[in-house]
Amino acid sequence: MSETSLSVDDARRIALSAQGLLRSAPFGRGVDAAARAIDQLGYVQIDTISVVNRAHHHVLQSRVPGFRTELYNTLLARKEVFEYWFHAAAYLPLREYRFYLRAMRAARDRWKVDAKTKREVLSAIRAEGPLGSRWFESEGHRSDGWWDWKPAKRALELMYLQGELMVTAREGFQKVYDLTERALPDDLDTSQPSDDEWGEYLVGRMVRAQGLVSRRDILHLKQGARHLYPEDINAPVDRALTSLCEAGDLVAVRAMDDTWYTTQASLDALPLRASRKRVRFLSPFDNAIINRRRTQKLFDFDYTLECYVPEAKRQYGYFCLPMLLGTSLIGRMDAKADRKRRTLILRNLVLDEGVDAARVAAPLGLGLREFAESVDCDALSFERLPAGLEGLNPAL
C-alpha cells in the first residue's frame, strides 16, 4: 500500500497540536486542565534545575494558563497521576499504571533492599501514615539506632522503584511516601500486560502524545531508563505497528524522506490553525523537543542544552530556551530568573538565520511579558539582543 505524502508544515502542525502548543489554552484552565494535559502528553518530566523554572512547572505552564505548582499535589491526592520513571522521573497518568509494572519487576530483579531496613521503613509508614524523607532524617527518629539517613534513603528510593511505595505528595522537593496498597484506587487495573499489549501501549501512547512519530521516535525515550526497561522492545513495537496499521488505527505517511505513523483523524483535521500572536519559550525538557534528533528533523532546529557543556565551548548560553512561533522554532533565549529582584534576566537572545527581527518583535514582546509573569517576575532585564530588537520594551 502506498504511503500518503505529508508536507513538513502539516507534519509540524499535527505534532504541535498533539502537544498542546498550536493554540492558547487547549486544555482549559485549572486542575482539571492540568490532568487533561498530563493525560495527553503521557508524562511530564520532573527536574531539579531551576535557573528559570523547574521542568515540570514550565511544561504545564506552557500549556495551562495560570498553572500553579501546588496542583501536582492536588492531582496526586485525587489519584489522577503518579510518580515513576518514563525516560526520567516523571508525573504519569495513573490509569496507565499497569504498563510500568515490568519496570518495577526489573527494579526488584536488579536491586536488593536490606531486609532489616525495609521492615523498619514499612513498619514506620504503616503506623504513621505517609511520611516524608525528612521524618527519617530527623534526630528523633535516628536515635532509635536502627538506621542512619543513607540506608533509609536508599531503601525508600528502591522500594519506590520496585513498586512497594508510592509518592503521594511533595513538600518542596522532598517526596512523601505511602504504601502502594493504600495509594492505589481499589478499582485500578493492575494486571500485568502481555508483550503485545505493552508494544501496542508504547506505540499508541507515543502517537497520541506526539501526533506523528517514526519508529525510531517510539524507541527513543526508553534509552534513558534502560536499567528499568532491559528487554528488547523492537519486536513488540514492530508487531504493534503492523497490527495497528492493518486494523486502520494508524496510518503510515511519508514526510522528510522517512516513514511516520499518525492517525486518520489527525490527517482529517488538517489544515490546523497555528497562532502567531505570541512566542512560546519552551523548557529544554519539554516533551515536544526532548528528542533532539526528532527536533532537528521535524523543525530543522539544532538544539543542545549547554549547561552540560564546558563554559568555554558554549555557543549560546548556559540554559537556553527554544522559542516557538507558530509552527517554527525561531531561536533561543538564555535567561535566568532573579527571584529576589523578581526580574527575568535575558543574558542572550539569538534568532535563527532567516528570521526577520522586525516581524517577530511584537509576538516576542508579548511572549516575554507572559513568560516573565509565569515565573513570578515583574521586570525584564536585557543583556544582549540581536540587531533589530534593540527597541524591545523591557517594561511589563
Short mmCIF file of N, CA and C in Angstrom, two decimals, residues 205-269:
data_model
loop_
_atom_site.label_atom_id
_atom_site.label_comp_id
_atom_site.label_asym_id
_atom_site.label_seq_id
_atom_site.Cartn_x
_atom_site.Cartn_y
_atom_site.Cartn_z
N ARG A 205 0.69 5.22 22.78
CA ARG A 205 0.98 6.34 23.66
C ARG A 205 1.80 7.41 22.95
N MET A 206 2.82 6.97 22.21
CA MET A 206 3.68 7.93 21.53
C MET A 206 2.95 8.64 20.40
N VAL A 207 2.15 7.92 19.65
CA VAL A 207 1.40 8.55 18.56
C VAL A 207 0.41 9.56 19.12
N ARG A 208 -0.28 9.18 20.19
CA ARG A 208 -1.25 10.11 20.77
C ARG A 208 -0.56 11.37 21.28
N ALA A 209 0.56 11.21 21.97
CA ALA A 209 1.25 12.35 22.58
C ALA A 209 1.95 13.23 21.56
N GLN A 210 2.55 12.62 20.53
CA GLN A 210 3.37 13.36 19.59
C GLN A 210 2.67 13.64 18.26
N GLY A 211 1.50 13.08 18.04
CA GLY A 211 0.78 13.36 16.81
C GLY A 211 1.21 12.48 15.65
N LEU A 212 2.47 12.49 15.35
CA LEU A 212 3.04 11.55 14.38
C LEU A 212 4.46 11.23 14.81
N VAL A 213 4.86 9.97 14.57
CA VAL A 213 6.15 9.51 15.06
C VAL A 213 6.77 8.57 14.04
N SER A 214 8.08 8.52 14.04
CA SER A 214 8.79 7.48 13.31
C SER A 214 9.02 6.30 14.24
N ARG A 215 9.40 5.19 13.69
CA ARG A 215 9.72 4.02 14.52
C ARG A 215 10.83 4.38 15.50
N ARG A 216 11.81 5.12 15.02
CA ARG A 216 12.93 5.49 15.88
C ARG A 216 12.47 6.37 17.05
N ASP A 217 11.49 7.22 16.81
CA ASP A 217 10.95 8.05 17.89
C ASP A 217 10.36 7.19 19.00
N ILE A 218 9.64 6.15 18.62
CA ILE A 218 8.99 5.29 19.61
C ILE A 218 10.02 4.64 20.52
N LEU A 219 11.13 4.23 19.93
CA LEU A 219 12.16 3.53 20.70
C LEU A 219 13.03 4.49 21.52
N HIS A 220 13.01 5.77 21.18
CA HIS A 220 13.99 6.71 21.75
C HIS A 220 13.87 6.91 23.25
N LEU A 221 12.66 7.16 23.75
CA LEU A 221 12.54 7.65 25.11
C LEU A 221 12.80 6.60 26.18
N LYS A 222 12.94 5.35 25.78
CA LYS A 222 13.29 4.33 26.78
C LYS A 222 14.81 4.26 27.00
N GLN A 223 15.56 4.97 26.19
CA GLN A 223 17.02 4.87 26.29
C GLN A 223 17.55 5.38 27.62
N GLY A 224 16.87 6.39 28.19
CA GLY A 224 17.36 6.95 29.44
C GLY A 224 17.08 6.11 30.66
N ALA A 225 16.32 5.04 30.51
CA ALA A 225 15.97 4.20 31.66
C ALA A 225 16.14 2.73 31.30
N ARG A 226 17.24 2.40 30.68
CA ARG A 226 17.45 1.02 30.24
C ARG A 226 17.56 0.06 31.41
N HIS A 227 17.97 0.58 32.58
CA HIS A 227 18.04 -0.30 33.75
C HIS A 227 16.65 -0.75 34.19
N LEU A 228 15.63 0.04 33.84
CA LEU A 228 14.25 -0.34 34.18
C LEU A 228 13.52 -0.99 33.01
N TYR A 229 14.08 -0.87 31.81
CA TYR A 229 13.47 -1.47 30.63
C TYR A 229 14.54 -2.28 29.89
N PRO A 230 15.01 -3.36 30.53
CA PRO A 230 16.14 -4.10 29.95
C PRO A 230 15.76 -4.95 28.74
N GLU A 231 14.47 -5.20 28.55
CA GLU A 231 14.06 -6.08 27.46
C GLU A 231 14.19 -5.40 26.10
N ASP A 232 14.38 -6.19 25.10
CA ASP A 232 14.41 -5.69 23.73
C ASP A 232 12.98 -5.37 23.32
N ILE A 233 12.69 -4.11 23.05
CA ILE A 233 11.32 -3.72 22.73
C ILE A 233 11.08 -3.64 21.22
N ASN A 234 12.11 -3.92 20.42
CA ASN A 234 11.96 -3.82 18.97
C ASN A 234 10.85 -4.72 18.45
N ALA A 235 10.85 -5.99 18.86
CA ALA A 235 9.86 -6.94 18.34
C ALA A 235 8.43 -6.55 18.73
N PRO A 236 8.14 -6.23 20.03
CA PRO A 236 6.77 -5.82 20.37
C PRO A 236 6.34 -4.55 19.63
N VAL A 237 7.26 -3.61 19.45
CA VAL A 237 6.92 -2.38 18.74
C VAL A 237 6.61 -2.67 17.27
N ASP A 238 7.42 -3.51 16.65
CA ASP A 238 7.19 -3.83 15.23
C ASP A 238 5.87 -4.57 15.03
N ARG A 239 5.57 -5.49 15.93
CA ARG A 239 4.28 -6.21 15.83
C ARG A 239 3.13 -5.23 16.01
N ALA A 240 3.28 -4.30 16.94
CA ALA A 240 2.23 -3.33 17.19
C ALA A 240 2.02 -2.42 15.98
N LEU A 241 3.10 -1.96 15.38
CA LEU A 241 2.96 -1.10 14.20
C LEU A 241 2.22 -1.83 13.08
N THR A 242 2.59 -3.08 12.87
CA THR A 242 1.93 -3.86 11.82
C THR A 242 0.45 -4.06 12.11
N SER A 243 0.13 -4.49 13.33
CA SER A 243 -1.27 -4.81 13.65
C SER A 243 -2.12 -3.54 13.69
N LEU A 244 -1.59 -2.43 14.20
CA LEU A 244 -2.37 -1.20 14.29
C LEU A 244 -2.60 -0.59 12.91
N CYS A 245 -1.62 -0.73 12.04
CA CYS A 245 -1.82 -0.26 10.66
C CYS A 245 -2.83 -1.13 9.91
N GLU A 246 -2.73 -2.43 10.10
CA GLU A 246 -3.68 -3.34 9.44
C GLU A 246 -5.11 -3.09 9.94
N ALA A 247 -5.26 -2.74 11.20
CA ALA A 247 -6.59 -2.50 11.76
C ALA A 247 -7.12 -1.12 11.40
N GLY A 248 -6.28 -0.27 10.83
CA GLY A 248 -6.69 1.08 10.48
C GLY A 248 -6.58 2.07 11.63
N ASP A 249 -6.01 1.64 12.76
CA ASP A 249 -5.83 2.55 13.89
C ASP A 249 -4.69 3.54 13.64
N LEU A 250 -3.73 3.13 12.82
CA LEU A 250 -2.63 4.01 12.43
C LEU A 250 -2.56 4.09 10.92
N VAL A 251 -1.98 5.19 10.45
CA VAL A 251 -1.75 5.40 9.03
C VAL A 251 -0.28 5.73 8.84
N ALA A 252 0.38 5.06 7.89
CA ALA A 252 1.77 5.38 7.56
C ALA A 252 1.78 6.49 6.52
N VAL A 253 2.60 7.52 6.78
CA VAL A 253 2.72 8.64 5.84
C VAL A 253 4.20 8.86 5.54
N ARG A 254 4.46 9.55 4.43
CA ARG A 254 5.82 9.84 4.02
C ARG A 254 6.09 11.33 4.15
N ALA A 255 7.10 11.68 4.90
CA ALA A 255 7.48 13.08 5.07
C ALA A 255 8.96 13.14 5.43
N MET A 256 9.64 14.14 4.91
CA MET A 256 11.05 14.37 5.24
C MET A 256 11.89 13.11 5.01
N ASP A 257 11.60 12.42 3.89
CA ASP A 257 12.35 11.23 3.49
C ASP A 257 12.32 10.12 4.54
N ASP A 258 11.20 10.02 5.25
CA ASP A 258 11.08 8.99 6.28
C ASP A 258 9.62 8.55 6.37
N THR A 259 9.41 7.39 6.97
CA THR A 259 8.06 6.90 7.24
C THR A 259 7.66 7.31 8.66
N TRP A 260 6.47 7.91 8.75
CA TRP A 260 5.93 8.34 10.03
C TRP A 260 4.57 7.68 10.22
N TYR A 261 4.16 7.58 11.48
CA TYR A 261 2.87 6.97 11.80
C TYR A 261 1.99 8.00 12.51
N THR A 262 0.76 8.09 12.06
CA THR A 262 -0.19 9.01 12.66
C THR A 262 -1.57 8.35 12.60
N THR A 263 -2.62 9.12 12.82
CA THR A 263 -3.98 8.58 12.74
C THR A 263 -4.75 9.28 11.62
N GLN A 264 -5.76 8.60 11.13
CA GLN A 264 -6.59 9.21 10.09
C GLN A 264 -7.28 10.46 10.63
N ALA A 265 -7.64 10.44 11.90
CA ALA A 265 -8.29 11.61 12.49
C ALA A 265 -7.38 12.83 12.45
N SER A 266 -6.07 12.62 12.69
CA SER A 266 -5.12 13.74 12.63
C SER A 266 -5.01 14.28 11.22
N LEU A 267 -5.01 13.39 10.24
CA LEU A 267 -4.94 13.82 8.84
C LEU A 267 -6.22 14.56 8.44
N ASP A 268 -7.36 14.06 8.91
CA ASP A 268 -8.64 14.68 8.55
C ASP A 268 -8.79 16.07 9.17
N ALA A 269 -8.08 16.31 10.28
CA ALA A 269 -8.19 17.61 10.97
C ALA A 269 -7.43 18.72 10.25
#
